[in-house]
Amino acid sequence: MIVWQITLFSLSIGLLYALAVSGFGLVLRNAKFFNVAYGGALLIGGYAMFWLYKTLLFPFFISFLLALLFSGLYMFLSYKFIFSILIQRGAKNFVLLITSFGLLSATAASLGIIFGNQATFLSRHLSDVYTVNFLGGTLNIVQVLGFFFIPSIVAVLAFVIYKTSFGRALRAVEDDEEVAELVGIPKKKVAEKVFFIAGILGGLSGIAEGFDLGMVPSSGIFYIFPIIVATILGGIKSFWGGILGAFILGIAQQLTIVFLGGSWVQAVPFVILIIILLLRPEGILKR
């Protein structure tokens, strides 16, 4: 029974990471740099949901859609007015990385000023996030919904990437930007769509985390490091590799909590990162 409960928790964490990694990997493979500002999309999605649903008392569905729109626009505008300009000027990846970290820090600081630095829960009543018996184990309702909706979201994203004209253009840009432009694929427009979609996925992750464990402005920085590690672990050039890395990291963190205690869980991503960089820097799946 205990083993099964641990398994359910591990899968739940892995699913949440998989959702976040899907969006982060899209940006990484398209823009070719680690966009730490993706953590800001998680914050924008979560805090927009809090503001609309809990403060202004908008209906849940309207709040949810508007929060995703805000997080998508956050990533879209960051590309439109910051990263695309730097890329056109020939900025190195290190400059883009530092810029993205600065944007995330500014976003977190701004949200802290507006909403405060205390833990923020998105449910109007704590009883909204109640526990249920699921497949012989105990999970809260957010985790149970994740088992049903996150695989569907990932499947839709995979279909878009591998079975649509936009997906073919996206993969062409990932493979070779110059050749893609020569055959008429608008690299900049593809990137704008990628950043917007990634922002929506990040917003979804932030909303799920806000209902499950709550949020603080520093959550964006805490969440982005496991996302980066899962992406590198699975393989930065592989969509499915990132998903695999997410589940491995989720299982590793849950086992750490069980055997070593919760105080060690934040160290797990860094230990895994060091190991994977030493043994297989290209990740588990190369492509």
PDB file of C-alpha atoms in Angstrom:
ATOM      1  CA  MET A   1       0.000   0.000   0.000  1.00  0.00           C
ATOM      2  CA  ILE A   2       2.791   2.437   0.906  1.00  0.00           C
ATOM      3  CA  VAL A   3       4.713   1.559  -2.256  1.00  0.00           C
ATOM      4  CA  TRP A   4       1.629   2.224  -4.383  1.00  0.00           C
ATOM      5  CA  GLN A   5       1.014   5.549  -2.641  1.00  0.00           C
ATOM      6  CA  ILE A   6       4.614   6.578  -3.347  1.00  0.00           C
ATOM      7  CA  THR A   7       4.153   5.519  -6.963  1.00  0.00           C
ATOM      8  CA  LEU A   8       1.021   7.651  -7.334  1.00  0.00           C
ATOM      9  CA  PHE A   9       2.727  10.692  -5.828  1.00  0.00           C
ATOM     10  CA  SER A  10       5.760  10.172  -8.090  1.00  0.00           C
ATOM     11  CA  LEU A  11       3.592   9.935 -11.188  1.00  0.00           C
ATOM     12  CA  SER A  12       1.642  13.027 -10.131  1.00  0.00           C
ATOM     13  CA  ILE A  13       4.836  15.056  -9.730  1.00  0.00           C
ATOM     14  CA  GLY A  14       6.177  13.648 -12.998  1.00  0.00           C
ATOM     15  CA  LEU A  15       3.016  14.702 -14.843  1.00  0.00           C
ATOM     16  CA  LEU A  16       3.277  18.264 -13.532  1.00  0.00           C
ATOM     17  CA  TYR A  17       6.930  18.431 -14.560  1.00  0.00           C
ATOM     18  CA  ALA A  18       6.082  16.927 -17.954  1.00  0.00           C
ATOM     19  CA  LEU A  19       3.560  19.700 -18.587  1.00  0.00           C
ATOM     20  CA  ALA A  20       6.063  22.398 -17.688  1.00  0.00           C
ATOM     21  CA  VAL A  21       8.960  20.737 -19.541  1.00  0.00           C
ATOM     22  CA  SER A  22       6.888  20.495 -22.730  1.00  0.00           C
ATOM     23  CA  GLY A  23       6.645  24.276 -22.962  1.00  0.00           C
ATOM     24  CA  PHE A  24      10.208  24.929 -21.839  1.00  0.00           C
ATOM     25  CA  GLY A  25      11.592  22.444 -24.375  1.00  0.00           C
ATOM     26  CA  LEU A  26       9.669  24.095 -27.208  1.00  0.00           C
ATOM     27  CA  VAL A  27      11.354  27.427 -26.500  1.00  0.00           C
ATOM     28  CA  LEU A  28      14.778  25.855 -25.957  1.00  0.00           C
ATOM     29  CA  ARG A  29      14.781  23.935 -29.245  1.00  0.00           C
ATOM     30  CA  ASN A  30      13.439  26.910 -31.193  1.00  0.00           C
ATOM     31  CA  ALA A  31      15.360  29.831 -29.678  1.00  0.00           C
ATOM     32  CA  LYS A  32      18.490  27.784 -28.819  1.00  0.00           C
ATOM     33  CA  PHE A  33      18.982  29.177 -25.311  1.00  0.00           C
ATOM     34  CA  PHE A  34      17.824  28.370 -21.773  1.00  0.00           C
ATOM     35  CA  ASN A  35      14.997  30.841 -21.259  1.00  0.00           C
ATOM     36  CA  VAL A  36      14.808  31.101 -17.486  1.00  0.00           C
ATOM     37  CA  ALA A  37      12.015  33.665 -17.881  1.00  0.00           C
ATOM     38  CA  TYR A  38       9.741  30.685 -18.557  1.00  0.00           C
ATOM     39  CA  GLY A  39       9.413  30.542 -14.772  1.00  0.00           C
ATOM     40  CA  GLY A  40       7.719  33.925 -15.029  1.00  0.00           C
ATOM     41  CA  ALA A  41       4.967  32.371 -17.158  1.00  0.00           C
ATOM     42  CA  LEU A  42       4.225  29.978 -14.291  1.00  0.00           C
ATOM     43  CA  LEU A  43       3.982  32.938 -11.921  1.00  0.00           C
ATOM     44  CA  ILE A  44       1.842  35.037 -14.258  1.00  0.00           C
ATOM     45  CA  GLY A  45      -0.581  32.159 -14.819  1.00  0.00           C
ATOM     46  CA  GLY A  46      -0.887  31.386 -11.126  1.00  0.00           C
ATOM     47  CA  TYR A  47      -1.192  34.943  -9.865  1.00  0.00           C
ATOM     48  CA  ALA A  48      -3.549  35.962 -12.679  1.00  0.00           C
ATOM     49  CA  MET A  49      -5.797  33.080 -11.659  1.00  0.00           C
ATOM     50  CA  PHE A  50      -5.586  34.215  -8.034  1.00  0.00           C
ATOM     51  CA  TRP A  51      -6.448  37.805  -8.932  1.00  0.00           C
ATOM     52  CA  LEU A  52      -9.350  36.932 -11.236  1.00  0.00           C
ATOM     53  CA  TYR A  53     -10.844  33.934  -9.460  1.00  0.00           C
ATOM     54  CA  LYS A  54     -10.195  34.590  -5.775  1.00  0.00           C
ATOM     55  CA  THR A  55      -9.961  38.393  -5.583  1.00  0.00           C
ATOM     56  CA  LEU A  56     -12.370  39.594  -8.290  1.00  0.00           C
ATOM     57  CA  LEU A  57     -14.561  36.462  -7.927  1.00  0.00           C
ATOM     58  CA  PHE A  58     -14.809  35.814 -11.653  1.00  0.00           C
ATOM     59  CA  PRO A  59     -16.251  32.432 -12.676  1.00  0.00           C
ATOM     60  CA  PHE A  60     -13.661  29.667 -12.695  1.00  0.00           C
ATOM     61  CA  PHE A  61     -13.680  28.977 -16.443  1.00  0.00           C
ATOM     62  CA  ILE A  62     -13.382  32.652 -17.425  1.00  0.00           C
ATOM     63  CA  SER A  63     -10.600  33.182 -14.884  1.00  0.00           C
ATOM     64  CA  PHE A  64      -8.816  30.097 -16.170  1.00  0.00           C
ATOM     65  CA  LEU A  65      -8.899  31.174 -19.824  1.00  0.00           C
ATOM     66  CA  LEU A  66      -7.850  34.743 -19.059  1.00  0.00           C
ATOM     67  CA  ALA A  67      -4.977  33.538 -16.855  1.00  0.00           C
ATOM     68  CA  LEU A  68      -3.699  31.346 -19.697  1.00  0.00           C
ATOM     69  CA  LEU A  69      -4.025  34.291 -22.085  1.00  0.00           C
ATOM     70  CA  PHE A  70      -1.950  36.460 -19.752  1.00  0.00           C
ATOM     71  CA  SER A  71       0.786  33.848 -19.386  1.00  0.00           C
ATOM     72  CA  GLY A  72       0.857  33.297 -23.150  1.00  0.00           C
ATOM     73  CA  LEU A  73       1.103  37.039 -23.781  1.00  0.00           C
ATOM     74  CA  TYR A  74       3.880  37.306 -21.202  1.00  0.00           C
ATOM     75  CA  MET A  75       6.068  34.919 -23.180  1.00  0.00           C
ATOM     76  CA  PHE A  76       4.976  36.342 -26.553  1.00  0.00           C
ATOM     77  CA  LEU A  77       5.763  39.931 -25.559  1.00  0.00           C
ATOM     78  CA  SER A  78       9.065  38.933 -23.975  1.00  0.00           C
ATOM     79  CA  TYR A  79      10.114  37.507 -27.342  1.00  0.00           C
ATOM     80  CA  LYS A  80       8.631  40.342 -29.401  1.00  0.00           C
ATOM     81  CA  PHE A  81      10.222  43.218 -27.510  1.00  0.00           C
ATOM     82  CA  ILE A  82      13.281  41.685 -25.837  1.00  0.00           C
ATOM     83  CA  PHE A  83      14.646  38.397 -27.127  1.00  0.00           C
ATOM     84  CA  SER A  84      13.962  38.834 -30.850  1.00  0.00           C
ATOM     85  CA  ILE A  85      15.762  42.193 -30.779  1.00  0.00           C
ATOM     86  CA  LEU A  86      18.754  40.700 -28.981  1.00  0.00           C
ATOM     87  CA  ILE A  87      18.850  37.751 -31.382  1.00  0.00           C
ATOM     88  CA  GLN A  88      18.753  40.090 -34.399  1.00  0.00           C
ATOM     89  CA  ARG A  89      21.705  41.972 -32.929  1.00  0.00           C
ATOM     90  CA  GLY A  90      23.663  38.736 -32.677  1.00  0.00           C
ATOM     91  CA  ALA A  91      23.582  38.402 -28.901  1.00  0.00           C
ATOM     92  CA  LYS A  92      25.320  35.310 -27.545  1.00  0.00           C
ATOM     93  CA  ASN A  93      23.418  32.616 -25.667  1.00  0.00           C
ATOM     94  CA  PHE A  94      24.992  33.736 -22.387  1.00  0.00           C
ATOM     95  CA  VAL A  95      23.588  37.244 -22.871  1.00  0.00           C
ATOM     96  CA  LEU A  96      20.139  35.811 -23.624  1.00  0.00           C
ATOM     97  CA  LEU A  97      20.348  33.603 -20.530  1.00  0.00           C
ATOM     98  CA  ILE A  98      21.274  36.511 -18.257  1.00  0.00           C
ATOM     99  CA  THR A  99      18.532  38.645 -19.798  1.00  0.00           C
ATOM    100  CA  SER A 100      15.942  35.925 -19.198  1.00  0.00           C
ATOM    101  CA  PHE A 101      17.093  35.590 -15.583  1.00  0.00           C
ATOM    102  CA  GLY A 102      16.749  39.343 -15.158  1.00  0.00           C
ATOM    103  CA  LEU A 103      13.229  39.229 -16.607  1.00  0.00           C
ATOM    104  CA  LEU A 104      12.241  36.429 -14.238  1.00  0.00           C
ATOM    105  CA  SER A 105      13.671  38.329 -11.257  1.00  0.00           C
ATOM    106  CA  ALA A 106      11.819  41.501 -12.272  1.00  0.00           C
ATOM    107  CA  THR A 107       8.578  39.553 -12.705  1.00  0.00           C
ATOM    108  CA  ALA A 108       8.918  37.882  -9.304  1.00  0.00           C
ATOM    109  CA  ALA A 109       9.761  41.198  -7.602  1.00  0.00           C
ATOM    110  CA  SER A 110       6.800  42.957  -9.229  1.00  0.00           C
ATOM    111  CA  LEU A 111       4.372  40.225  -8.177  1.00  0.00           C
ATOM    112  CA  GLY A 112       5.811  40.348  -4.670  1.00  0.00           C
ATOM    113  CA  ILE A 113       5.103  44.074  -4.483  1.00  0.00           C
ATOM    114  CA  ILE A 114       1.552  43.651  -5.787  1.00  0.00           C
ATOM    115  CA  PHE A 115       0.460  40.483  -3.981  1.00  0.00           C
ATOM    116  CA  GLY A 116       2.939  40.208  -1.119  1.00  0.00           C
ATOM    117  CA  ASN A 117       5.502  37.507  -0.415  1.00  0.00           C
ATOM    118  CA  GLN A 118       3.288  35.227   1.651  1.00  0.00           C
ATOM    119  CA  ALA A 119       2.056  31.877   0.318  1.00  0.00           C
ATOM    120  CA  THR A 120      -0.917  32.325  -2.026  1.00  0.00           C
ATOM    121  CA  PHE A 121      -3.493  29.584  -2.557  1.00  0.00           C
ATOM    122  CA  LEU A 122      -5.795  29.763  -5.564  1.00  0.00           C
ATOM    123  CA  SER A 123      -8.800  27.934  -4.130  1.00  0.00           C
ATOM    124  CA  ARG A 124     -11.497  30.175  -2.629  1.00  0.00           C
ATOM    125  CA  HIS A 125     -11.926  27.681   0.203  1.00  0.00           C
ATOM    126  CA  LEU A 126      -9.309  25.221   1.441  1.00  0.00           C
ATOM    127  CA  SER A 127     -11.983  22.523   1.301  1.00  0.00           C
ATOM    128  CA  ASP A 128     -12.022  22.939  -2.507  1.00  0.00           C
ATOM    129  CA  VAL A 129      -8.770  20.957  -2.726  1.00  0.00           C
ATOM    130  CA  TYR A 130     -10.007  17.848  -0.958  1.00  0.00           C
ATOM    131  CA  THR A 131      -8.475  14.381  -1.018  1.00  0.00           C
ATOM    132  CA  VAL A 132     -10.066  11.428  -2.769  1.00  0.00           C
ATOM    133  CA  ASN A 133      -9.372   7.731  -3.077  1.00  0.00           C
ATOM    134  CA  PHE A 134      -7.822   7.182  -6.495  1.00  0.00           C
ATOM    135  CA  LEU A 135      -6.724   3.756  -7.769  1.00  0.00           C
ATOM    136  CA  GLY A 136      -6.225   2.507  -4.236  1.00  0.00           C
ATOM    137  CA  GLY A 137      -4.253   5.554  -3.042  1.00  0.00           C
ATOM    138  CA  THR A 138      -5.011   8.997  -1.656  1.00  0.00           C
ATOM    139  CA  LEU A 139      -4.530  12.117  -3.781  1.00  0.00           C
ATOM    140  CA  ASN A 140      -6.030  15.577  -3.766  1.00  0.00           C
ATOM    141  CA  ILE A 141      -8.450  16.557  -6.499  1.00  0.00           C
ATOM    142  CA  VAL A 142      -5.836  18.621  -8.382  1.00  0.00           C
ATOM    143  CA  GLN A 143      -3.511  15.628  -8.621  1.00  0.00           C
ATOM    144  CA  VAL A 144      -6.359  13.392  -9.783  1.00  0.00           C
ATOM    145  CA  LEU A 145      -7.351  15.868 -12.499  1.00  0.00           C
ATOM    146  CA  GLY A 146      -3.713  15.929 -13.583  1.00  0.00           C
ATOM    147  CA  PHE A 147      -3.846  12.208 -14.310  1.00  0.00           C
ATOM    148  CA  PHE A 148      -6.679  12.807 -16.773  1.00  0.00           C
ATOM    149  CA  PHE A 149      -5.866  16.154 -18.385  1.00  0.00           C
ATOM    150  CA  ILE A 150      -2.071  16.429 -18.559  1.00  0.00           C
ATOM    151  CA  PRO A 151      -1.579  13.308 -20.746  1.00  0.00           C
ATOM    152  CA  SER A 152      -4.265  14.680 -23.070  1.00  0.00           C
ATOM    153  CA  ILE A 153      -2.538  18.063 -23.278  1.00  0.00           C
ATOM    154  CA  VAL A 154       0.837  16.446 -24.003  1.00  0.00           C
ATOM    155  CA  ALA A 155      -0.781  14.211 -26.645  1.00  0.00           C
ATOM    156  CA  VAL A 156      -2.362  17.221 -28.379  1.00  0.00           C
ATOM    157  CA  LEU A 157       0.968  19.035 -28.318  1.00  0.00           C
ATOM    158  CA  ALA A 158       2.728  16.001 -29.801  1.00  0.00           C
ATOM    159  CA  PHE A 159       0.085  15.834 -32.541  1.00  0.00           C
ATOM    160  CA  VAL A 160       0.640  19.519 -33.371  1.00  0.00           C
ATOM    161  CA  ILE A 161       4.414  19.037 -33.510  1.00  0.00           C
ATOM    162  CA  TYR A 162       4.472  15.870 -35.598  1.00  0.00           C
ATOM    163  CA  LYS A 163       1.273  15.928 -37.671  1.00  0.00           C
ATOM    164  CA  THR A 164       0.535  19.541 -38.653  1.00  0.00           C
ATOM    165  CA  SER A 165       2.048  22.029 -41.080  1.00  0.00           C
ATOM    166  CA  PHE A 166       2.992  24.304 -38.184  1.00  0.00           C
ATOM    167  CA  GLY A 167       4.751  21.383 -36.525  1.00  0.00           C
ATOM    168  CA  ARG A 168       6.722  20.675 -39.699  1.00  0.00           C
ATOM    169  CA  ALA A 169       7.751  24.323 -39.895  1.00  0.00           C
ATOM    170  CA  LEU A 170       8.677  24.240 -36.223  1.00  0.00           C
ATOM    171  CA  ARG A 171      10.885  21.173 -36.644  1.00  0.00           C
ATOM    172  CA  ALA A 172      12.473  22.632 -39.764  1.00  0.00           C
ATOM    173  CA  VAL A 173      13.499  25.748 -37.834  1.00  0.00           C
ATOM    174  CA  GLU A 174      14.832  23.562 -35.026  1.00  0.00           C
ATOM    175  CA  ASP A 175      16.951  21.573 -37.485  1.00  0.00           C
ATOM    176  CA  ASP A 176      18.403  24.465 -39.497  1.00  0.00           C
ATOM    177  CA  GLU A 177      17.165  28.047 -39.260  1.00  0.00           C
ATOM    178  CA  GLU A 178      18.950  29.289 -42.371  1.00  0.00           C
ATOM    179  CA  VAL A 179      17.697  26.511 -44.634  1.00  0.00           C
ATOM    180  CA  ALA A 180      14.180  26.915 -43.215  1.00  0.00           C
ATOM    181  CA  GLU A 181      14.195  30.603 -44.147  1.00  0.00           C
ATOM    182  CA  LEU A 182      15.541  29.828 -47.608  1.00  0.00           C
ATOM    183  CA  VAL A 183      12.526  27.603 -48.324  1.00  0.00           C
ATOM    184  CA  GLY A 184      10.118  30.304 -47.143  1.00  0.00           C
ATOM    185  CA  ILE A 185       9.450  29.398 -43.508  1.00  0.00           C
ATOM    186  CA  PRO A 186       9.046  32.639 -41.462  1.00  0.00           C
ATOM    187  CA  LYS A 187      11.344  31.920 -38.530  1.00  0.00           C
ATOM    188  CA  LYS A 188      10.217  34.907 -36.500  1.00  0.00           C
ATOM    189  CA  LYS A 189       6.504  34.134 -36.803  1.00  0.00           C
ATOM    190  CA  VAL A 190       7.140  30.519 -35.845  1.00  0.00           C
ATOM    191  CA  ALA A 191       9.079  31.697 -32.785  1.00  0.00           C
ATOM    192  CA  GLU A 192       6.261  34.050 -31.758  1.00  0.00           C
ATOM    193  CA  LYS A 193       3.761  31.182 -31.849  1.00  0.00           C
ATOM    194  CA  VAL A 194       6.170  28.905 -29.972  1.00  0.00           C
ATOM    195  CA  PHE A 195       6.646  31.434 -27.183  1.00  0.00           C
ATOM    196  CA  PHE A 196       2.891  32.012 -26.906  1.00  0.00           C
ATOM    197  CA  ILE A 197       2.123  28.277 -26.725  1.00  0.00           C
ATOM    198  CA  ALA A 198       4.932  27.774 -24.222  1.00  0.00           C
ATOM    199  CA  GLY A 199       3.516  30.575 -22.093  1.00  0.00           C
ATOM    200  CA  ILE A 200       0.122  28.854 -22.018  1.00  0.00           C
ATOM    201  CA  LEU A 201       1.730  25.577 -20.929  1.00  0.00           C
ATOM    202  CA  GLY A 202       3.709  27.422 -18.271  1.00  0.00           C
ATOM    203  CA  GLY A 203       0.551  29.152 -17.073  1.00  0.00           C
ATOM    204  CA  LEU A 204      -1.202  25.793 -16.802  1.00  0.00           C
ATOM    205  CA  SER A 205       1.640  24.490 -14.660  1.00  0.00           C
ATOM    206  CA  GLY A 206       1.507  27.554 -12.436  1.00  0.00           C
ATOM    207  CA  ILE A 207      -2.256  27.280 -11.947  1.00  0.00           C
ATOM    208  CA  ALA A 208      -1.984  23.583 -11.077  1.00  0.00           C
ATOM    209  CA  GLU A 209       0.812  24.296  -8.608  1.00  0.00           C
ATOM    210  CA  GLY A 210      -1.124  27.186  -7.088  1.00  0.00           C
ATOM    211  CA  PHE A 211      -4.174  25.041  -6.401  1.00  0.00           C
ATOM    212  CA  ASP A 212      -2.056  22.138  -5.145  1.00  0.00           C
ATOM    213  CA  LEU A 213       0.676  23.648  -2.952  1.00  0.00           C
ATOM    214  CA  GLY A 214       0.242  27.410  -3.234  1.00  0.00           C
ATOM    215  CA  MET A 215       2.641  29.980  -4.677  1.00  0.00           C
ATOM    216  CA  VAL A 216       5.098  32.645  -3.588  1.00  0.00           C
ATOM    217  CA  PRO A 217       6.858  35.066  -5.986  1.00  0.00           C
ATOM    218  CA  SER A 218      10.113  33.131  -5.605  1.00  0.00           C
ATOM    219  CA  SER A 219       8.337  29.990  -6.875  1.00  0.00           C
ATOM    220  CA  GLY A 220       9.333  30.832 -10.435  1.00  0.00           C
ATOM    221  CA  ILE A 221      13.019  30.441  -9.625  1.00  0.00           C
ATOM    222  CA  PHE A 222      12.445  27.292  -7.554  1.00  0.00           C
ATOM    223  CA  TYR A 223      10.359  25.665 -10.307  1.00  0.00           C
ATOM    224  CA  ILE A 224      12.580  26.537 -13.252  1.00  0.00           C
ATOM    225  CA  PHE A 225      15.633  24.624 -12.030  1.00  0.00           C
ATOM    226  CA  PRO A 226      13.902  21.194 -11.892  1.00  0.00           C
ATOM    227  CA  ILE A 227      12.383  21.948 -15.306  1.00  0.00           C
ATOM    228  CA  ILE A 228      15.831  22.642 -16.765  1.00  0.00           C
ATOM    229  CA  VAL A 229      17.280  19.514 -15.157  1.00  0.00           C
ATOM    230  CA  ALA A 230      14.466  17.314 -16.479  1.00  0.00           C
ATOM    231  CA  THR A 231      14.987  18.740 -19.972  1.00  0.00           C
ATOM    232  CA  ILE A 232      18.752  18.114 -19.920  1.00  0.00           C
ATOM    233  CA  LEU A 233      18.271  14.673 -18.377  1.00  0.00           C
ATOM    234  CA  GLY A 234      15.891  13.513 -21.095  1.00  0.00           C
ATOM    235  CA  GLY A 235      17.736  15.228 -23.942  1.00  0.00           C
ATOM    236  CA  ILE A 236      17.355  18.859 -24.972  1.00  0.00           C
ATOM    237  CA  LYS A 237      16.762  17.930 -28.626  1.00  0.00           C
ATOM    238  CA  SER A 238      14.004  15.425 -27.883  1.00  0.00           C
ATOM    239  CA  PHE A 239      10.367  16.216 -27.091  1.00  0.00           C
ATOM    240  CA  TRP A 240       9.764  12.778 -25.584  1.00  0.00           C
ATOM    241  CA  GLY A 241      13.125  12.895 -23.838  1.00  0.00           C
ATOM    242  CA  GLY A 242      11.943  15.858 -21.802  1.00  0.00           C
ATOM    243  CA  ILE A 243       8.820  13.926 -20.782  1.00  0.00           C
ATOM    244  CA  LEU A 244      10.964  10.971 -19.733  1.00  0.00           C
ATOM    245  CA  GLY A 245      13.287  13.236 -17.756  1.00  0.00           C
ATOM    246  CA  ALA A 246      10.286  14.775 -15.976  1.00  0.00           C
ATOM    247  CA  PHE A 247       9.107  11.411 -14.682  1.00  0.00           C
ATOM    248  CA  ILE A 248      12.603  10.313 -13.651  1.00  0.00           C
ATOM    249  CA  LEU A 249      13.064  13.530 -11.687  1.00  0.00           C
ATOM    250  CA  GLY A 250       9.619  13.204 -10.096  1.00  0.00           C
ATOM    251  CA  ILE A 251      10.349   9.654  -8.954  1.00  0.00           C
ATOM    252  CA  ALA A 252      13.795  10.632  -7.649  1.00  0.00           C
ATOM    253  CA  GLN A 253      12.385  13.518  -5.616  1.00  0.00           C
ATOM    254  CA  GLN A 254       9.614  11.402  -4.126  1.00  0.00           C
ATOM    255  CA  LEU A 255      12.037   8.662  -3.112  1.00  0.00           C
ATOM    256  CA  THR A 256      14.276  11.298  -1.550  1.00  0.00           C
ATOM    257  CA  ILE A 257      11.379  12.559   0.575  1.00  0.00           C
ATOM    258  CA  VAL A 258      10.608   9.022   1.724  1.00  0.00           C
ATOM    259  CA  PHE A 259      14.142   7.919   2.602  1.00  0.00           C
ATOM    260  CA  LEU A 260      15.986  11.158   3.420  1.00  0.00           C
ATOM    261  CA  GLY A 261      13.275  13.662   4.282  1.00  0.00           C
ATOM    262  CA  GLY A 262      11.803  16.710   2.605  1.00  0.00           C
ATOM    263  CA  SER A 263      14.746  18.962   3.438  1.00  0.00           C
ATOM    264  CA  TRP A 264      16.852  17.163   0.821  1.00  0.00           C
ATOM    265  CA  VAL A 265      14.381  17.351  -2.045  1.00  0.00           C
ATOM    266  CA  GLN A 266      15.693  20.688  -3.399  1.00  0.00           C
ATOM    267  CA  ALA A 267      19.172  19.174  -3.788  1.00  0.00           C
ATOM    268  CA  VAL A 268      17.990  16.288  -5.974  1.00  0.00           C
ATOM    269  CA  PRO A 269      17.836  18.208  -9.305  1.00  0.00           C
ATOM    270  CA  PHE A 270      21.374  19.519  -8.869  1.00  0.00           C
ATOM    271  CA  VAL A 271      22.773  16.080  -8.013  1.00  0.00           C
ATOM    272  CA  ILE A 272      21.052  14.588 -11.063  1.00  0.00           C
ATOM    273  CA  LEU A 273      22.303  17.462 -13.231  1.00  0.00           C
ATOM    274  CA  ILE A 274      25.919  16.873 -12.189  1.00  0.00           C
ATOM    275  CA  ILE A 275      25.628  13.135 -12.811  1.00  0.00           C
ATOM    276  CA  ILE A 276      24.023  13.475 -16.237  1.00  0.00           C
ATOM    277  CA  LEU A 277      26.534  16.114 -17.367  1.00  0.00           C
ATOM    278  CA  LEU A 278      29.413  13.850 -16.333  1.00  0.00           C
ATOM    279  CA  LEU A 279      28.053  10.608 -17.783  1.00  0.00           C
ATOM    280  CA  ARG A 280      25.798  11.599 -20.703  1.00  0.00           C
ATOM    281  CA  PRO A 281      25.699  15.347 -21.415  1.00  0.00           C
ATOM    282  CA  GLU A 282      23.531  14.841 -24.525  1.00  0.00           C
ATOM    283  CA  GLY A 283      20.772  13.327 -22.365  1.00  0.00           C
ATOM    284  CA  ILE A 284      19.025   9.974 -22.393  1.00  0.00           C
ATOM    285  CA  LEU A 285      17.439  10.497 -25.820  1.00  0.00           C
ATOM    286  CA  LYS A 286      19.652  12.295 -28.288  1.00  0.00           C
ATOM    287  CA  ARG A 287      16.869  13.037 -30.748  1.00  0.00           C
TER     288      ARG A 287
END
